[in-house]
Coordinates of C-alpha atoms in Angstrom, one line a residue:
X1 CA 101.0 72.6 101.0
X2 CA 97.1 72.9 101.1
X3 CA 97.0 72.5 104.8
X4 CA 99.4 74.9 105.5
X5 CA 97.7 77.4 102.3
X6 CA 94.2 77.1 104.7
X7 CA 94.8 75.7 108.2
X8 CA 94.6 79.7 109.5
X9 CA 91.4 79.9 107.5
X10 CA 90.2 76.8 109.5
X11 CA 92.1 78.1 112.9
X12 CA 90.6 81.7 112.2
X13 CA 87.2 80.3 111.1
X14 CA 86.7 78.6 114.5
X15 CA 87.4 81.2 116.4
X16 CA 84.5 83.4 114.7
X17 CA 82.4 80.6 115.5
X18 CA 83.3 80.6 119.1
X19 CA 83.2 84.8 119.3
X20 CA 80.0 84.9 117.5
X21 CA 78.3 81.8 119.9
X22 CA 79.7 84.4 123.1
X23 CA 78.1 87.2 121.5
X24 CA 75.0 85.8 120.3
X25 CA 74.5 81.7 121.1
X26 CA 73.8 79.4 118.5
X27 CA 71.6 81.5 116.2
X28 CA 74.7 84.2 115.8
X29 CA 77.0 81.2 115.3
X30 CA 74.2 79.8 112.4
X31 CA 74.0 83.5 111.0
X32 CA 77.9 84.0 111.0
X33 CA 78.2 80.1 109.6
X34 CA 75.9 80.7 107.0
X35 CA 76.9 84.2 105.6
X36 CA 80.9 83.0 105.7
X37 CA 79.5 80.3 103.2
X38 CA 77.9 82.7 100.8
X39 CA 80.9 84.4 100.8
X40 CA 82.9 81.8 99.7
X41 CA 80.4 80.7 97.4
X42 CA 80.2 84.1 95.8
X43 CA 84.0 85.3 95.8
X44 CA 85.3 82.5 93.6
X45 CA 86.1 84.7 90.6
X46 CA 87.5 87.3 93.2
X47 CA 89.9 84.5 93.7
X48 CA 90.9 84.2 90.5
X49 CA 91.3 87.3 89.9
X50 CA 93.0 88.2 92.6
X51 CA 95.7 85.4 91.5
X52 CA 96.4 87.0 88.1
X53 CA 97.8 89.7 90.3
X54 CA 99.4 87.7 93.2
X55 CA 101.4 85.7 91.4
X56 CA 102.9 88.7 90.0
X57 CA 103.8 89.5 93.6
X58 CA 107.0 88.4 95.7
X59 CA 106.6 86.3 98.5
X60 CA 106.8 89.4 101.2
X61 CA 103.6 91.3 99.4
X62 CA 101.6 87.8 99.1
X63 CA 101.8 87.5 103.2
X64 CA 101.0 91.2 103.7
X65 CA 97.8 90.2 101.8
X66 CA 97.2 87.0 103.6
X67 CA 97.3 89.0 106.8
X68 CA 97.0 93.1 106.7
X69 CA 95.0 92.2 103.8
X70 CA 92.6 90.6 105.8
X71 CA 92.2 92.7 108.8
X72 CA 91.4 95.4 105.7
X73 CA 88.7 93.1 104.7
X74 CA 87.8 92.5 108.1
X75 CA 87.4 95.8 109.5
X76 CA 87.3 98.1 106.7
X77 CA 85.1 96.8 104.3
X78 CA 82.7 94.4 106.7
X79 CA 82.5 96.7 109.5
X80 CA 83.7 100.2 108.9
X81 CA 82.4 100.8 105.9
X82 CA 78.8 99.9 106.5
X83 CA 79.9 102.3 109.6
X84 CA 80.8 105.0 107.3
X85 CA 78.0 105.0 105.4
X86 CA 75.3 105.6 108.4
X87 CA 78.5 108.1 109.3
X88 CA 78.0 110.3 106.0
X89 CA 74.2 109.7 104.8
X90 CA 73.0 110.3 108.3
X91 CA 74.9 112.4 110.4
X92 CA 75.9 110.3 112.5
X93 CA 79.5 109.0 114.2
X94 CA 81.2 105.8 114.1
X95 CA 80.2 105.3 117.6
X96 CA 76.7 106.2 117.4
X97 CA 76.1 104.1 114.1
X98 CA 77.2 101.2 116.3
X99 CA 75.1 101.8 118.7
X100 CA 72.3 102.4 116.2
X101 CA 73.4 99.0 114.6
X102 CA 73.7 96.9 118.0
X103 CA 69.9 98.9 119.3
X104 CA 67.4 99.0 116.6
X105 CA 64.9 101.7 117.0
X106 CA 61.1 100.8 117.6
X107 CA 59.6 104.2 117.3
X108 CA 59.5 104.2 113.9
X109 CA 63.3 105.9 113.3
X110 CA 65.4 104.9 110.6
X111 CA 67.2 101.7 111.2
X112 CA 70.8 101.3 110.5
X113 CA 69.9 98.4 107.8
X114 CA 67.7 101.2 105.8
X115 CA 70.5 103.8 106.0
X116 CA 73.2 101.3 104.4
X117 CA 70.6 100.0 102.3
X118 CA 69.6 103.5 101.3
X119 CA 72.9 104.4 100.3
X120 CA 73.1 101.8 97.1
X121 CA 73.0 103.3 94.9
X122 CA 76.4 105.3 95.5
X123 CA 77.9 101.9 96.6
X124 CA 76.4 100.1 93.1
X125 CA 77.2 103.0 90.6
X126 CA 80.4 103.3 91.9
X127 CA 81.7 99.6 92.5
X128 CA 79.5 98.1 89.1
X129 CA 81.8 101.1 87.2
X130 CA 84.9 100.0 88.4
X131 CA 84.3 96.3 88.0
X132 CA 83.3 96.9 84.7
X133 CA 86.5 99.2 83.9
X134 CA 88.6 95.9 84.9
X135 CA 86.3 93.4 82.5
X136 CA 86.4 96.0 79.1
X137 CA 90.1 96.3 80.2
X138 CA 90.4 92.6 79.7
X139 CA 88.2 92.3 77.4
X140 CA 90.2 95.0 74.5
X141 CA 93.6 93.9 75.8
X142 CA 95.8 92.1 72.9
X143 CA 95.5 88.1 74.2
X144 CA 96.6 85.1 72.3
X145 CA 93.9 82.8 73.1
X146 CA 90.0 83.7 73.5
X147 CA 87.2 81.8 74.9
X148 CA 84.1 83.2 73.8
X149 CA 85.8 84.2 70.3
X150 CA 82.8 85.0 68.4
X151 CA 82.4 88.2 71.0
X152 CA 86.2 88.9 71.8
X153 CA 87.5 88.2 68.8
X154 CA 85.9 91.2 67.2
X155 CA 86.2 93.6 70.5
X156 CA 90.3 93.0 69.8
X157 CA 90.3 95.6 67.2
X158 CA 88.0 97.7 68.8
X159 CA 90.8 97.5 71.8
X160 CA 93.4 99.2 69.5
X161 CA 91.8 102.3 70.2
X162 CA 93.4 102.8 73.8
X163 CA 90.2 105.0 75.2
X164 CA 88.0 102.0 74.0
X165 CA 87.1 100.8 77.5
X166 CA 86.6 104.4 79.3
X167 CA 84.6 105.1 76.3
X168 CA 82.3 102.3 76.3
X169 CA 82.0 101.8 80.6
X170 CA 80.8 106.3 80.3
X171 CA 78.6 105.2 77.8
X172 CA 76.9 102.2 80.0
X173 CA 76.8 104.8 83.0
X174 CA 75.4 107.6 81.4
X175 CA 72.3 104.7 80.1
X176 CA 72.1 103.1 83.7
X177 CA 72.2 107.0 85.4
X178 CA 69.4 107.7 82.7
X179 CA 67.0 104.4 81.7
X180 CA 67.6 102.5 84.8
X181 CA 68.1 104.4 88.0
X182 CA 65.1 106.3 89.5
X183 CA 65.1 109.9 88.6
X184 CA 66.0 111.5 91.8
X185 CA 69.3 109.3 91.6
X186 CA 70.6 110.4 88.3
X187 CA 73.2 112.6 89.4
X188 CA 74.3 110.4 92.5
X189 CA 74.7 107.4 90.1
X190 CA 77.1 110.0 87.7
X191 CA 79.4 111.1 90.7
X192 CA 79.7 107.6 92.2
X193 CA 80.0 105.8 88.5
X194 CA 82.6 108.5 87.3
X195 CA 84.9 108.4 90.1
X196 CA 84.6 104.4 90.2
X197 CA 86.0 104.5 86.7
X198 CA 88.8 107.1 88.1
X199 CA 89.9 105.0 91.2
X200 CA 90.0 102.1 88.8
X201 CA 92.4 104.5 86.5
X202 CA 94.5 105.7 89.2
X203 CA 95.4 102.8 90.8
X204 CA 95.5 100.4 87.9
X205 CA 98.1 103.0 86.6
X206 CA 100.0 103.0 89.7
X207 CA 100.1 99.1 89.4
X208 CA 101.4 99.5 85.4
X209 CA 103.8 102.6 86.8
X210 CA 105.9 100.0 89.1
X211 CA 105.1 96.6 86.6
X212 CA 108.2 94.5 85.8
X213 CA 108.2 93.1 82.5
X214 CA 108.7 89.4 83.1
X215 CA 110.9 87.0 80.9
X216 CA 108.5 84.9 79.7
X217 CA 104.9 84.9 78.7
X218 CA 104.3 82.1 81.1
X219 CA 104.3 84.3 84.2
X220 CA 106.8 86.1 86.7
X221 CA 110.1 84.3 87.8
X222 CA 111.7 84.7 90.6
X223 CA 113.5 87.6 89.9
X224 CA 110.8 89.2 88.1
X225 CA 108.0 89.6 90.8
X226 CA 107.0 92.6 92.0
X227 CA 109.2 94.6 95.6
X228 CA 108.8 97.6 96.9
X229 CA 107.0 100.3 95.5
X230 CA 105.8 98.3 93.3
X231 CA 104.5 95.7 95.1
X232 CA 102.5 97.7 97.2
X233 CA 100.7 99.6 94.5
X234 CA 99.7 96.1 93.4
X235 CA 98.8 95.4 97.0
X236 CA 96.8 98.3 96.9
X237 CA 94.8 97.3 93.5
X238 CA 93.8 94.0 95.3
X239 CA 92.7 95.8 98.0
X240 CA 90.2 98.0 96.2
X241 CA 89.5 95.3 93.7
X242 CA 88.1 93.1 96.7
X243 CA 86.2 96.4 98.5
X244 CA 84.3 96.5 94.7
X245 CA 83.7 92.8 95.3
X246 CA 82.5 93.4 98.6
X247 CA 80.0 96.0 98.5
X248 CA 77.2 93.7 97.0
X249 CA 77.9 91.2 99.6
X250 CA 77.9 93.5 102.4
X251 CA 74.9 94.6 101.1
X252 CA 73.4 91.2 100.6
X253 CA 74.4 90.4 104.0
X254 CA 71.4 92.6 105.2
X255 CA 69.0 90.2 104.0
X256 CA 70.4 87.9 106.7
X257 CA 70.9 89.6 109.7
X258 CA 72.1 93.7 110.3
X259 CA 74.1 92.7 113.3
X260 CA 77.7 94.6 111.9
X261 CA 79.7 92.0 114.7
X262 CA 78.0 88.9 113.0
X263 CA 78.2 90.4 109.6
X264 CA 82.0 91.3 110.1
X265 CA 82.7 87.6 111.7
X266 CA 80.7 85.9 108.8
X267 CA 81.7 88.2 105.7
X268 CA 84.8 89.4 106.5
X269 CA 87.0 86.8 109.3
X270 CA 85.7 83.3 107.5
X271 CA 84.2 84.2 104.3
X272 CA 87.5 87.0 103.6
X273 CA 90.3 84.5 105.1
X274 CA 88.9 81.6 103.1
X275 CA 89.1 83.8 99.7
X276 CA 92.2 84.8 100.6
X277 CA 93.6 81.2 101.0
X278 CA 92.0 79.9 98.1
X279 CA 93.6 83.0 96.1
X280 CA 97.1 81.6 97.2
X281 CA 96.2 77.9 96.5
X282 CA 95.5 79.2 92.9
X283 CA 99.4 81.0 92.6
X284 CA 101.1 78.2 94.4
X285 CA 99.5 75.4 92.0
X286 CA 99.9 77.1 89.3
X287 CA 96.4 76.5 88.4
X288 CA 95.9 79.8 86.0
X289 CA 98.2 78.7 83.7
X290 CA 97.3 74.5 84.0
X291 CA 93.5 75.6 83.5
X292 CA 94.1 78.8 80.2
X293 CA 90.5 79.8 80.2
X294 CA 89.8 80.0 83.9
X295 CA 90.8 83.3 83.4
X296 CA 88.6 84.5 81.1
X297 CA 85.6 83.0 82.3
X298 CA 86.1 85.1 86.0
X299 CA 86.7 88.2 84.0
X300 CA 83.4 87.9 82.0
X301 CA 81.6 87.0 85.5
X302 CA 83.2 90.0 86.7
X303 CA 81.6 91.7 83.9
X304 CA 78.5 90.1 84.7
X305 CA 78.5 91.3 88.3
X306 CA 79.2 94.9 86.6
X307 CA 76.1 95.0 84.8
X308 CA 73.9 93.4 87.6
X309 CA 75.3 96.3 89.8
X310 CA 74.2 98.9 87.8
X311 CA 70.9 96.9 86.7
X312 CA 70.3 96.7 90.6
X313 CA 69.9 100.7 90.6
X314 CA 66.3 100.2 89.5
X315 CA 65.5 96.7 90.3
X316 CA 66.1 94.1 93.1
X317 CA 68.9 91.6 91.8
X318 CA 68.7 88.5 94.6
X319 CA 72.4 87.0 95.5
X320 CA 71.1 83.9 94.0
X321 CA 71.6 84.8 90.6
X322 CA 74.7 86.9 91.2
X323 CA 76.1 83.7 92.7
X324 CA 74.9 81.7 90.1
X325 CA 75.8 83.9 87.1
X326 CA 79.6 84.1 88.7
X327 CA 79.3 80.6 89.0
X328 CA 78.2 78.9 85.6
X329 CA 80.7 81.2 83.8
X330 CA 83.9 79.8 85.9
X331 CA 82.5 76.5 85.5
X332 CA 82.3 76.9 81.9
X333 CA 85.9 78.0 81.8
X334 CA 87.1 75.4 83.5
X335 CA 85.6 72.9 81.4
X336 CA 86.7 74.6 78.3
X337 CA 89.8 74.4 79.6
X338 CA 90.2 70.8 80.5
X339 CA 89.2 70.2 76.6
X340 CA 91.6 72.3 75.7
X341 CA 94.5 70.8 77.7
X342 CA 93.6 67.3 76.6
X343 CA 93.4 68.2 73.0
X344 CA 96.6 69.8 73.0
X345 CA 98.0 66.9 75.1
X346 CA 97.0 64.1 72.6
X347 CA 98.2 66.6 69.8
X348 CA 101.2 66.6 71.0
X349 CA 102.1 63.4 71.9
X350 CA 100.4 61.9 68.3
X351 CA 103.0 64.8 67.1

């Protein structure tokens, strides 16, 4: 089963290496090596994530992720959007941001790696406030067990009041628009942080609209995943969920190289695929409900990303400690939750 969850991602991955060596030699297959790496490295809570949804999909809207999904990824997120942006912030078409991308100026012009990187404030308001809408959603929602109890615990009966999480994520973005964010910015960071919390509104809804109560708290049967209508608004809530994962990796991607072809092989056909697989492996072996606080501890580096989004409006956050933040906190879970399992094995059988 593994090799058939990633031998595309292998298949695919090669044939980035071998398009970005024709494009650019060995350095461009280095570059596109190393950024599909940090992707990986980065998107394991994505995954995870991302899982808690799939498995609630049938086996028709998992596919359409592990394939339109990815040429989203691919060529939405890793190479039109950074497209786009130069598009809207500076006037200029899809075809002459290319240009601009592929051709750096040497008079002294605007690069298209300042134009994107100009424009992150939108992209961080806006993608911090809808990652943060998902964590406090988490975070106040009813749950049986809690990992970091001394924190969630409490927070539960905050939760009861439904509002609770829009309340609290205006509150953090009217203090980042205001304490954080250079003054100039203040009323860019509202727009982009208000309608981040209303996509993640909309289509979370849509996703609740079309749910399917399942029979069991253990997770979906057969009959109970998600078809049709409502399978695609889920699809739909995975894609936007990875786009708000994206944008500080695209963005950190700059730091590397500005080339949107290596960026776009790197991010998007290895780094994307891989996630993608690795997403699947987690429904198929059931791992979220072997491993109970693995979970949790994505969600709070979810949260973490949040706040390092909207932290990153006044100051430079590295990848590094993104990475490393996302990182400790799912490794934490997972630890918790091997204790937990083996304690409640040996209960058991000593019952």
């Amino acid at each position: 089963m593994t090799l058939r969850i990633f031998g595309m991602s292998f298949v695919v991955s090669i044939a980035a290496l071998v398009a970005a060596f024709l494009y650019g030699g060995s350095t461009a297959v280095l570059l596109t090596l190393v950024l599909g790496v940090l992707e990986v490295s980065l998107s394991f809570d994505n995954a995870v994530i991302n899982a808690t949804v799939l498995q609630r999909m049938s086996d028709f809207w998992q596919r359409m992720f592990l394939t339109i999904g990815v040429i989203i990824a691919v060529f939405g997120m890793r190479l039109a959007f950074p497209l786009g942006i130069v598009w809207l912030t500076a006037g200029l078409d899809p075809v002459d941001a290319l240009h601009l991308a592929l051709n750096p100026p040497t008079d002294g012009s605007p690069t298209y790696e300042s134009i994107v990187t100009a424009a992150h404030p939108q992209i961080a308001s806006f993608g911090g406030m809808f990652l943060l809408m998902l964590f406090l959603g988490f975070l106040f929602e009813d749950k049986e067990l809690t990992w970091l109890s001394w924190i969630e615990r409490p927070l539960l009966r905050i939760g009861r009041l439904r509002e609770a999480p829009v309340v609290v994520a205006l509150t953090i973005l009217v203090l980042a628009a205001t304490l954080v964010a250079p003054d100039h910015d203040t009323s860019t960071v509202m727009v982009a942080g208000v309608l981040g919390v209303i996509t993640y509104i909309v289509v979370n809804g849509l996703g609740r609209l079309f749910h399917i109560e399942t029979e069991s708290g253990d997770g979906p049967t057969a009959l109970a995943k998600a078809t049709g209508r409502a399978g695609f608004f889920l699809f739909l809530y995975l894609e936007v969920l990875d786009a708000s994962f994206s944008f500080d990796g695209v963005i950190g991607a700059f730091a590397i190289t500005a080339d949107p072809i290596i960026i776009a092989l790197g991010l998007g056909l290895i780094g994307a695929m891989f996630v993608r697989s690795l997403t699947i492996y987690l429904v198929h072996r059931g791992t979220l409900s072997e491993y109970v606080f693995l979970e949790h501890g994505a969600h709070w580096a979810i949260g973490a990303l949040a706040l390092l989004l909207l932290y990153s409006l006044g100051t430079e956050v590295p990848e590094t400690v993104t990475g490393l933040i996302g990182l400790v906190l799912i490794l934490a879970s997972l630890a918790t939750s091997i204790v937990y399992r083996r304690r409640n094995h040996t209960e058991g059988v000593h019952i």
